[in-house]
Coordinates of C-alpha atoms in Angstrom, one line a residue:
M1 CA 4.2 -18.2 13.4
A2 CA 3.5 -14.5 13.9
D3 CA 1.0 -13.0 16.3
P4 CA -2.6 -12.6 15.1
M5 CA -3.6 -9.6 13.1
R6 CA -6.0 -7.1 14.6
I7 CA -8.8 -6.7 12.0
R8 CA -11.8 -4.4 12.3
A9 CA -14.5 -4.0 9.7
Q10 CA -17.0 -1.3 10.3
L11 CA -20.2 -1.0 8.1
A12 CA -21.5 2.3 6.9
G13 CA -24.4 1.8 4.4
D14 CA -23.2 -0.7 1.9
K15 CA -19.5 0.0 2.4
A16 CA -17.1 -1.4 5.1
T17 CA -14.0 0.3 6.3
V18 CA -11.4 -2.4 7.1
R19 CA -8.5 -1.6 9.4
V20 CA -5.7 -4.1 9.9
L21 CA -2.7 -4.1 12.2
M22 CA -0.2 -6.8 11.4
A23 CA 2.5 -8.0 13.8
H24 CA 5.8 -8.4 11.9
E25 CA 9.3 -7.2 12.5
M26 CA 9.9 -6.0 8.9
E27 CA 13.7 -5.9 8.7
T28 CA 15.2 -4.2 5.6
G29 CA 18.4 -6.1 5.4
Q30 CA 20.4 -2.9 5.7
R31 CA 20.7 -2.6 9.5
K32 CA 23.6 -4.1 11.5
D33 CA 23.5 -5.8 14.9
P34 CA 25.8 -4.6 17.8
T35 CA 28.6 -6.8 16.5
G36 CA 28.5 -5.2 13.0
K37 CA 26.9 -8.2 11.3
V38 CA 24.1 -7.4 8.8
I39 CA 20.6 -8.3 10.0
P40 CA 19.0 -10.4 7.1
A41 CA 16.0 -8.9 5.3
W42 CA 12.7 -10.2 6.6
Y43 CA 9.5 -8.4 5.4
I44 CA 6.0 -9.0 4.2
Q45 CA 5.9 -9.3 0.4
D46 CA 2.3 -10.1 -0.5
V47 CA -1.0 -9.1 1.1
I48 CA -4.3 -10.4 -0.1
A49 CA -7.7 -9.4 1.3
T50 CA -10.9 -11.3 0.6
H51 CA -14.6 -10.6 1.1
N52 CA -16.6 -13.8 1.5
G53 CA -13.8 -15.7 -0.4
K54 CA -13.5 -13.2 -3.3
T55 CA -10.2 -11.3 -3.6
V56 CA -10.8 -7.6 -3.2
L57 CA -7.3 -6.3 -2.5
T58 CA -3.8 -7.5 -3.6
A59 CA -0.7 -5.6 -2.5
H60 CA 3.0 -6.3 -3.1
W61 CA 5.2 -4.8 -0.4
G62 CA 9.0 -4.4 0.0
P63 CA 11.5 -3.7 2.7
A64 CA 10.5 0.0 3.1
V65 CA 7.3 -0.8 5.0
S66 CA 7.4 -0.1 8.7
K67 CA 7.5 -2.6 11.6
N68 CA 4.0 -3.8 12.6
P69 CA 2.3 -2.3 9.4
F70 CA -1.1 -0.8 9.5
T71 CA -3.4 -0.8 6.4
Q72 CA -6.9 0.5 5.8
F73 CA -9.2 0.1 2.8
T74 CA -12.9 0.3 1.9
I75 CA -15.0 -2.4 0.3
K76 CA -18.4 -1.8 -1.4
G77 CA -21.4 -4.1 -1.4
V78 CA -20.9 -5.4 2.1
K79 CA -23.5 -6.6 4.6
A80 CA -23.3 -7.2 8.4
G81 CA -22.1 -10.7 9.0
D82 CA -19.9 -10.9 5.9
K83 CA -16.4 -12.3 6.4
I84 CA -13.3 -10.3 5.6
A85 CA -10.0 -12.3 5.6
L86 CA -6.5 -11.0 5.2
T87 CA -3.4 -13.1 4.3
W88 CA 0.2 -12.0 4.2
K89 CA 3.3 -13.9 3.1
D90 CA 6.9 -12.8 3.8
N91 CA 10.2 -13.2 2.0
K92 CA 11.1 -16.2 4.2
G93 CA 8.0 -18.1 3.2
D94 CA 6.1 -17.5 6.5
S95 CA 2.4 -16.6 6.2
R96 CA -0.6 -15.8 8.3
T97 CA -4.3 -15.6 7.7
D98 CA -6.9 -14.0 10.0
E99 CA -10.5 -13.3 9.6
A100 CA -13.1 -10.8 10.9
T101 CA -16.8 -10.5 10.7
V102 CA -18.3 -7.2 9.4
A103 CA -20.2 -5.4 12.3

């Protein structure tokens, strides 16, 4: 399983800015190793963010996203102590879910 995501959720009024750094190699399937063999594609396909269990963001990514991707988004109607969770799933079936509390 991949390393934990770094999630920060900062409150400003009733909005929270969520910043997420995901640990993932994100191979495109177009590079070759030193022996000339193609490195298989391995990338995050689906990203879902939830606020207290309700889906607030869905993203479908492809192989063009960089290694260790960073994403940022804003959620309205948030209070201190609310839970923000982010889940990703890659093209090999691996997935990871991490959670942060709004501060």
